[in-house]
Amino acid sequence: MTTGLADFIERNSDTIVDHAMVFARSVDVGTPLDEVALRDHLPDIVEAIVTDLRMPQTRAEEIEKSEGRALAALGAPRTAAGTHALFRAHSGFSISHLVSEYRALRASVLRLWADSPGAASASPEEVTRFNEAIDEAIAESVGHYAEEVERWRNVFLGVLGHDLRSPLSAILMTSELIARMAVDAPVATAAQRLIRSGRRMGELLDKLLVYNRAQLGVGFEIERTEVDLANGCREEIELLQASMPEARIEYRAEAAVQGKFDGPRVREALANLVVNASKYGARGGQIRVEVRDRGTDAEVVVGNVGAPISRDTLDLMFEPLRRGGVAQGETERLSLGLGLFIVSQIATAHGGSIRADSADGATTFTMVLPRD
C-alpha cells in the first residue's frame, strides 16, 4: 500500500503533537502540567501510528484489529499508549479526558492532511488504517488506565481497612470497660449494643481484607493441621444454632472425617454458607448441613429450601460484591456481599472447590476439600 499518510504524519509530527498538547493544556486537573508532562508519550504514540501504517496487513489482521482482538499480548512490554495512560491517570486526567485527547489527535492529523496538497491522492485504505491505529491506541490506553484505577482502589481499601482497626479497637475496649462498670440496666444494654456493633464492624473489615488480598493477587492464607472436620463443623453448628434460634438446622456427619485442614477457616466457610441459607432461603425452612467422607476428599454440604435460582445467577454468586437473591431481613443491606466469595477463597486455598446447584425448590452448596 502507499505510505503517503505515514510520510505526512512523520514529517509533521511536531506540529501534530503541539496541537494535541493544546487540548491537554485545556484539561483542568487542578495543578497545571508543565511542558514535559503535557508532551509525555505523545511523540511515541505518533511514531507507533506511523510504524503501524507502514506495516503490511492481511485481510484477517485487518478484521482482528477492527474487532479489538489485536491488542498487545499478556506479558508483552507496555506500549507507549499504555504508559501514556498511566501518566495521565497520575496527573488527574479522567478516562473521558484521555479518550478526548486521542480524538483531538485524530482531528489534528485529518485536518492537516485535508489541507495538504497530497490529500487528493490518498487512498481510502490509508485513512482506514490510520483510524484503526488510533482506535487501537485508545483501547490500549483505556485498558491500562482502568487497571491502574483498580490497583489504586485496592490499595485504598487495604489502607482503609488497616487504619480503621485502631479506632475500632479503642471503641470496643471502651465499650467493654463501660459494660463492666455499668450499675444500671440501660447503660449496660447500651454498652452491649456498642460491643455487638463493634464486633460486626470487625467482621466486615476482615471480609474486606480477604477481598483486598485476592484483588491484589496475594491470595488467602491457611494453616493446615490434623483435625476432625466432622467434630469441628458440629461445634460450629451448635454455636450457629445458639445465635440463630429461629433457624432450623439439621446436621449429619460421619463418625469422624480426619484430614489436614485449616479448621477455623473451614468453620468460617460453613458459617457463611449457613447464614446465607438462612437469609435467602424460605422463611422457617430447614437448613441441611452434612459432612461427607469421599476418600481422598471431604465434602461440606449446605442446602436450603426456597425459590429456584437460575444457572446464570448461580455462576455469579461467588463473585465479590454480588448477592444471589433477596434477603429475608433488613440487615443484609449492611452486607458487603462478600460471604460466598470468602467461601470460594477458603475452598481454593485448600486446593478444593465450591459449587452451587438449585432444582426442585432446593439450593445446595457443596464444598470439596482435599484431605491433604
Coordinates of C-alpha atoms in Angstrom, one line a residue:
M1 CA 0.0 0.0 0.0
T2 CA 1.0 3.6 -0.4
T3 CA 2.6 5.3 2.6
G4 CA 1.7 8.9 1.8
L5 CA -0.2 9.5 5.0
A6 CA 2.5 7.8 7.1
D7 CA 5.2 10.0 5.5
F8 CA 3.0 13.1 6.0
I9 CA 2.5 12.3 9.7
E10 CA 6.2 11.7 10.2
R11 CA 7.1 15.0 8.5
N12 CA 4.6 16.9 10.6
S13 CA 4.8 15.0 13.9
D14 CA 6.0 18.1 15.8
T15 CA 3.0 20.1 14.7
I16 CA 0.6 17.2 15.4
V17 CA 2.0 16.8 18.9
D18 CA 1.8 20.6 19.5
H19 CA -1.9 20.6 18.5
A20 CA -2.5 17.6 20.9
M21 CA -0.8 19.5 23.7
V22 CA -3.1 22.4 23.2
F23 CA -6.0 20.2 24.1
A24 CA -4.1 18.5 27.0
R25 CA -3.4 22.0 28.3
S26 CA -7.1 22.8 28.3
V27 CA -7.9 20.0 30.7
D28 CA -8.4 21.2 34.3
V29 CA -6.5 18.9 36.6
G30 CA -6.0 21.3 39.5
T31 CA -2.3 21.8 39.2
P32 CA -1.3 22.9 35.7
L33 CA 1.1 20.5 34.0
D34 CA 4.5 21.6 32.6
E35 CA 5.6 21.2 29.0
V36 CA 7.3 17.8 29.7
A37 CA 4.2 16.4 31.4
L38 CA 1.9 17.7 28.7
R39 CA 4.0 16.2 25.9
D40 CA 4.5 12.9 27.8
H41 CA 4.5 10.0 25.4
L42 CA 2.6 11.7 22.6
P43 CA 5.6 11.6 20.2
D44 CA 6.0 7.9 20.8
I45 CA 2.3 7.3 20.1
V46 CA 2.5 9.2 16.8
E47 CA 5.6 7.2 15.9
A48 CA 3.8 4.0 16.7
I49 CA 0.9 5.0 14.4
V50 CA 3.4 5.7 11.6
T51 CA 5.0 2.3 12.1
D52 CA 1.6 0.7 12.0
L53 CA 0.6 2.4 8.8
R54 CA 3.8 1.2 7.1
M55 CA 3.4 -2.4 8.2
P56 CA 1.9 -4.8 5.7
Q57 CA -1.5 -6.1 6.9
T58 CA -3.6 -9.1 5.7
R59 CA -7.3 -9.1 5.5
A60 CA -7.5 -11.3 8.5
E61 CA -5.3 -9.0 10.5
E62 CA -7.5 -6.0 9.5
I63 CA -10.6 -7.8 10.8
E64 CA -8.8 -8.7 14.0
K65 CA -7.8 -5.1 14.6
S66 CA -11.2 -3.7 13.8
E67 CA -12.8 -6.1 16.3
G68 CA -10.3 -5.2 19.0
R69 CA -8.6 -8.6 19.0
A70 CA -5.1 -7.4 18.0
L71 CA -4.1 -5.8 21.3
A72 CA -0.7 -6.5 22.9
A73 CA -0.4 -9.9 24.3
L74 CA -0.4 -10.5 28.1
G75 CA 3.1 -10.1 29.4
A76 CA 4.3 -8.1 26.4
P77 CA 6.2 -4.8 27.1
R78 CA 3.8 -1.9 27.8
T79 CA 3.2 0.2 24.7
A80 CA 3.6 4.0 24.5
A81 CA -0.2 4.2 24.7
G82 CA -0.3 2.2 27.9
T83 CA 2.5 4.2 29.5
H84 CA 0.8 7.4 28.5
A85 CA -2.5 6.2 30.2
L86 CA -0.6 5.6 33.5
F87 CA 1.0 9.1 33.4
R88 CA -2.4 10.7 32.6
A89 CA -4.1 8.8 35.4
H90 CA -1.5 10.0 37.9
S91 CA -1.8 13.6 36.5
G92 CA -5.5 13.7 37.3
F93 CA -6.9 13.1 33.8
S94 CA -10.3 11.3 33.8
I95 CA -10.9 8.5 31.4
S96 CA -13.1 10.7 29.3
H97 CA -10.2 13.3 29.1
L98 CA -7.9 10.5 28.0
V99 CA -10.2 9.5 25.1
S100 CA -10.8 13.1 24.1
E101 CA -7.1 13.5 23.9
Y102 CA -6.9 10.9 21.2
R103 CA -10.0 12.4 19.5
A104 CA -8.1 15.7 19.3
L105 CA -5.0 13.9 18.0
R106 CA -7.1 12.2 15.3
A107 CA -8.8 15.5 14.3
S108 CA -5.4 17.3 14.1
V109 CA -4.0 14.8 11.7
L110 CA -7.0 14.7 9.5
R111 CA -7.3 18.5 9.3
L112 CA -3.7 18.9 8.4
W113 CA -3.9 16.1 5.9
A114 CA -7.0 17.5 4.3
D115 CA -5.3 20.9 3.8
S116 CA -2.2 19.3 2.3
P117 CA -1.5 19.0 -1.5
G118 CA -1.2 15.2 -1.3
A119 CA -4.6 14.7 0.3
A120 CA -6.5 14.4 -3.0
S121 CA -4.4 11.3 -3.9
A122 CA -4.9 9.5 -0.6
S123 CA -6.4 6.0 -0.8
P124 CA -9.4 5.0 1.5
E125 CA -7.2 2.2 2.9
E126 CA -4.7 4.8 4.3
V127 CA -7.4 6.7 6.2
T128 CA -9.0 3.4 7.4
R129 CA -5.6 2.2 8.6
F130 CA -5.0 5.5 10.4
N131 CA -8.3 5.3 12.2
E132 CA -7.7 1.7 13.2
A133 CA -4.3 2.6 14.6
I134 CA -5.9 5.5 16.7
D135 CA -8.7 3.2 17.9
E136 CA -6.2 0.5 18.9
A137 CA -4.2 3.1 20.9
I138 CA -7.4 4.2 22.6
A139 CA -8.2 0.7 23.6
E140 CA -4.8 0.1 25.0
S141 CA -4.8 3.3 26.9
V142 CA -8.3 2.8 28.4
G143 CA -7.3 -0.8 29.4
H144 CA -4.2 0.3 31.2
Y145 CA -6.0 3.3 32.8
A146 CA -8.7 1.0 34.1
E147 CA -6.1 -1.4 35.6
E148 CA -4.3 1.5 37.3
V149 CA -7.5 2.9 38.8
E150 CA -8.4 -0.6 40.0
R151 CA -5.0 -1.0 41.6
W152 CA -5.2 2.2 43.4
R153 CA -8.8 1.4 44.6
N154 CA -7.5 -1.8 46.1
V155 CA -4.6 0.0 47.7
F156 CA -7.1 2.5 49.2
L157 CA -9.3 -0.3 50.5
G158 CA -6.3 -2.0 52.1
V159 CA -5.1 1.2 53.8
L160 CA -8.7 2.0 54.9
G161 CA -9.2 -1.4 56.4
H162 CA -5.8 -1.2 58.2
D163 CA -6.4 2.3 59.5
L164 CA -9.9 1.6 60.8
R165 CA -8.8 -1.2 63.0
S166 CA -7.1 1.1 65.6
P167 CA -10.1 3.3 66.3
L168 CA -12.4 0.3 66.2
S169 CA -10.3 -1.5 68.8
A170 CA -10.4 1.6 71.1
I171 CA -14.2 1.7 70.7
L172 CA -14.5 -1.9 71.6
M173 CA -12.2 -1.7 74.6
T174 CA -14.0 1.4 75.9
S175 CA -17.4 -0.3 75.4
E176 CA -16.3 -3.4 77.3
L177 CA -15.0 -1.2 80.2
I178 CA -18.3 0.7 80.3
A179 CA -20.2 -2.7 80.3
R180 CA -18.1 -3.9 83.3
M181 CA -18.6 -0.7 85.2
A182 CA -22.3 -0.2 84.5
V183 CA -24.5 -0.3 87.6
D184 CA -27.9 0.1 85.9
A185 CA -29.6 -1.8 83.1
P186 CA -29.9 0.9 80.5
V187 CA -26.2 1.7 80.4
A188 CA -25.3 -2.0 80.4
T189 CA -27.7 -2.6 77.5
A190 CA -26.3 0.4 75.5
A191 CA -22.7 -0.9 76.1
Q192 CA -23.6 -4.4 74.9
R193 CA -25.1 -2.9 71.8
L194 CA -21.9 -1.0 71.1
I195 CA -19.9 -4.1 71.6
R196 CA -22.0 -6.1 69.2
S197 CA -21.9 -3.3 66.6
G198 CA -18.1 -3.1 67.0
R199 CA -17.6 -6.8 66.5
R200 CA -19.8 -6.6 63.5
M201 CA -17.7 -3.9 62.1
G202 CA -14.6 -6.0 62.8
E203 CA -16.1 -8.9 60.8
L204 CA -16.8 -6.5 57.9
L205 CA -13.2 -5.3 58.0
D206 CA -12.0 -8.9 58.0
K207 CA -14.0 -9.7 54.9
L208 CA -12.8 -6.5 53.2
L209 CA -9.2 -7.6 53.9
V210 CA -9.8 -11.0 52.3
Y211 CA -11.3 -9.3 49.2
N212 CA -8.5 -6.9 49.1
R213 CA -5.8 -9.6 49.3
A214 CA -7.5 -11.5 46.5
Q215 CA -7.7 -8.5 44.2
L216 CA -4.0 -7.7 44.8
G217 CA -3.1 -11.3 44.0
V218 CA -1.8 -12.1 47.5
G219 CA -4.2 -14.9 48.0
F220 CA -5.9 -16.4 51.0
E221 CA -3.6 -17.8 53.7
I222 CA -4.5 -21.1 55.5
E223 CA -2.7 -23.2 58.1
R224 CA -3.3 -26.9 57.9
T225 CA -3.4 -29.1 60.9
E226 CA -4.7 -32.6 61.6
V227 CA -8.4 -32.1 62.6
D228 CA -11.6 -34.0 62.7
L229 CA -13.7 -32.0 60.3
A230 CA -17.0 -33.7 61.4
N231 CA -16.5 -32.7 65.0
G232 CA -15.3 -29.1 64.2
C233 CA -18.3 -28.5 62.0
R234 CA -20.6 -29.9 64.7
E235 CA -19.3 -27.4 67.2
E236 CA -19.8 -24.6 64.7
I237 CA -23.4 -25.6 64.1
E238 CA -24.1 -25.6 67.8
L239 CA -22.8 -22.0 68.0
L240 CA -24.8 -21.0 65.0
Q241 CA -28.0 -22.6 66.4
A242 CA -27.5 -20.7 69.7
S243 CA -27.0 -17.3 67.8
M244 CA -29.8 -18.1 65.3
P245 CA -32.6 -19.8 67.4
E246 CA -35.1 -19.2 64.6
A247 CA -33.2 -21.3 62.1
R248 CA -34.0 -25.0 61.7
I249 CA -30.6 -26.6 61.2
E250 CA -30.3 -30.3 60.7
Y251 CA -26.7 -31.7 60.9
R252 CA -25.4 -35.0 59.7
A253 CA -21.9 -36.3 59.6
E254 CA -19.7 -39.4 59.6
A255 CA -18.4 -40.5 62.9
A256 CA -15.1 -38.8 62.0
V257 CA -13.6 -37.1 59.0
Q258 CA -9.9 -36.8 59.7
G259 CA -7.6 -34.8 57.5
K260 CA -5.2 -31.8 57.3
F261 CA -7.4 -28.7 57.1
D262 CA -7.5 -25.2 58.4
G263 CA -10.2 -25.9 60.9
P264 CA -11.1 -22.3 61.8
R265 CA -11.3 -21.3 58.2
V266 CA -13.5 -24.3 57.2
R267 CA -15.8 -23.4 60.1
E268 CA -15.8 -19.8 58.9
A269 CA -16.9 -21.0 55.4
L270 CA -19.6 -23.2 56.9
A271 CA -20.9 -20.3 59.0
N272 CA -21.1 -18.1 55.9
L273 CA -23.0 -20.8 54.0
V274 CA -25.5 -21.4 56.8
V275 CA -26.1 -17.6 57.3
N276 CA -26.5 -17.3 53.5
A277 CA -29.1 -20.1 53.6
S278 CA -30.9 -18.5 56.4
K279 CA -31.0 -15.1 54.7
Y280 CA -32.1 -16.2 51.2
G281 CA -33.9 -19.5 51.8
A282 CA -37.6 -19.8 52.6
R283 CA -38.6 -18.3 55.9
G284 CA -38.7 -21.1 58.5
G285 CA -37.4 -23.6 56.1
Q286 CA -35.0 -26.3 57.1
I287 CA -31.3 -25.9 56.5
R288 CA -29.5 -29.2 55.9
V289 CA -25.8 -29.5 56.7
E290 CA -23.8 -32.6 56.0
V291 CA -20.1 -33.5 56.2
R292 CA -19.2 -36.5 54.0
D293 CA -16.2 -38.7 53.7
R294 CA -15.2 -39.1 50.0
G295 CA -12.0 -41.0 50.3
T296 CA -9.2 -38.5 49.4
D297 CA -11.7 -35.6 49.8
A298 CA -14.1 -34.3 52.3
E299 CA -17.4 -32.6 51.4
V300 CA -19.2 -30.0 53.4
V301 CA -22.8 -29.6 52.0
V302 CA -25.3 -26.9 53.0
G303 CA -28.8 -27.0 51.5
N304 CA -32.0 -25.0 52.0
V305 CA -35.4 -24.8 50.5
G306 CA -36.6 -21.8 48.6
A307 CA -37.3 -20.4 45.1
P308 CA -35.1 -21.9 42.4
I309 CA -32.1 -19.9 41.3
S310 CA -31.1 -19.6 37.6
R311 CA -27.8 -21.1 36.4
D312 CA -26.6 -17.6 35.4
T313 CA -27.1 -16.3 38.9
L314 CA -25.5 -19.4 40.5
D315 CA -22.4 -18.9 38.3
L316 CA -22.0 -15.3 39.6
M317 CA -22.8 -15.9 43.3
F318 CA -19.1 -16.5 44.2
E319 CA -18.0 -13.2 42.6
P320 CA -17.2 -10.4 45.1
L321 CA -19.7 -7.7 45.9
R322 CA -22.6 -9.7 44.5
R323 CA -25.7 -11.2 46.0
G324 CA -27.8 -14.0 44.6
G325 CA -31.3 -13.1 45.8
V326 CA -33.5 -11.1 48.1
A327 CA -32.6 -11.4 51.8
Q328 CA -35.2 -12.1 54.4
G329 CA -34.1 -9.2 56.7
E330 CA -33.0 -5.6 56.5
T331 CA -29.6 -6.4 58.0
E332 CA -28.4 -7.6 54.6
R333 CA -28.4 -4.0 53.4
L334 CA -25.3 -3.6 55.5
S335 CA -23.5 -6.5 54.0
L336 CA -20.6 -6.1 51.6
G337 CA -21.8 -9.1 49.6
L338 CA -18.5 -11.0 50.3
G339 CA -19.7 -14.1 52.2
L340 CA -19.8 -16.5 49.4
F341 CA -16.7 -15.0 47.8
I342 CA -14.8 -15.8 51.1
V343 CA -16.1 -19.3 51.0
S344 CA -14.7 -19.8 47.5
Q345 CA -11.4 -18.3 48.6
I346 CA -11.2 -20.8 51.5
A347 CA -12.0 -23.7 49.2
T348 CA -9.5 -22.6 46.6
A349 CA -6.8 -22.1 49.3
H350 CA -7.3 -25.8 50.3
G351 CA -6.9 -26.9 46.7
G352 CA -10.6 -27.6 46.6
S353 CA -13.7 -26.2 45.0
I354 CA -17.2 -24.9 45.7
R355 CA -20.3 -25.3 43.5
A356 CA -23.9 -24.4 43.8
D357 CA -27.0 -26.2 42.4
S358 CA -30.6 -25.3 42.5
A359 CA -33.5 -27.6 41.5
D360 CA -36.9 -28.8 42.7
G361 CA -37.2 -26.0 45.3
A362 CA -33.9 -26.6 46.9
T363 CA -30.5 -24.9 46.7
T364 CA -27.4 -26.8 47.6
F365 CA -23.8 -25.6 48.1
T366 CA -21.1 -28.3 48.0
M367 CA -17.6 -27.5 49.2
V368 CA -15.0 -30.2 48.3
L369 CA -11.8 -30.2 50.3
P370 CA -8.8 -32.5 49.7
R371 CA -7.7 -34.2 52.9
D372 CA -4.1 -33.3 52.4

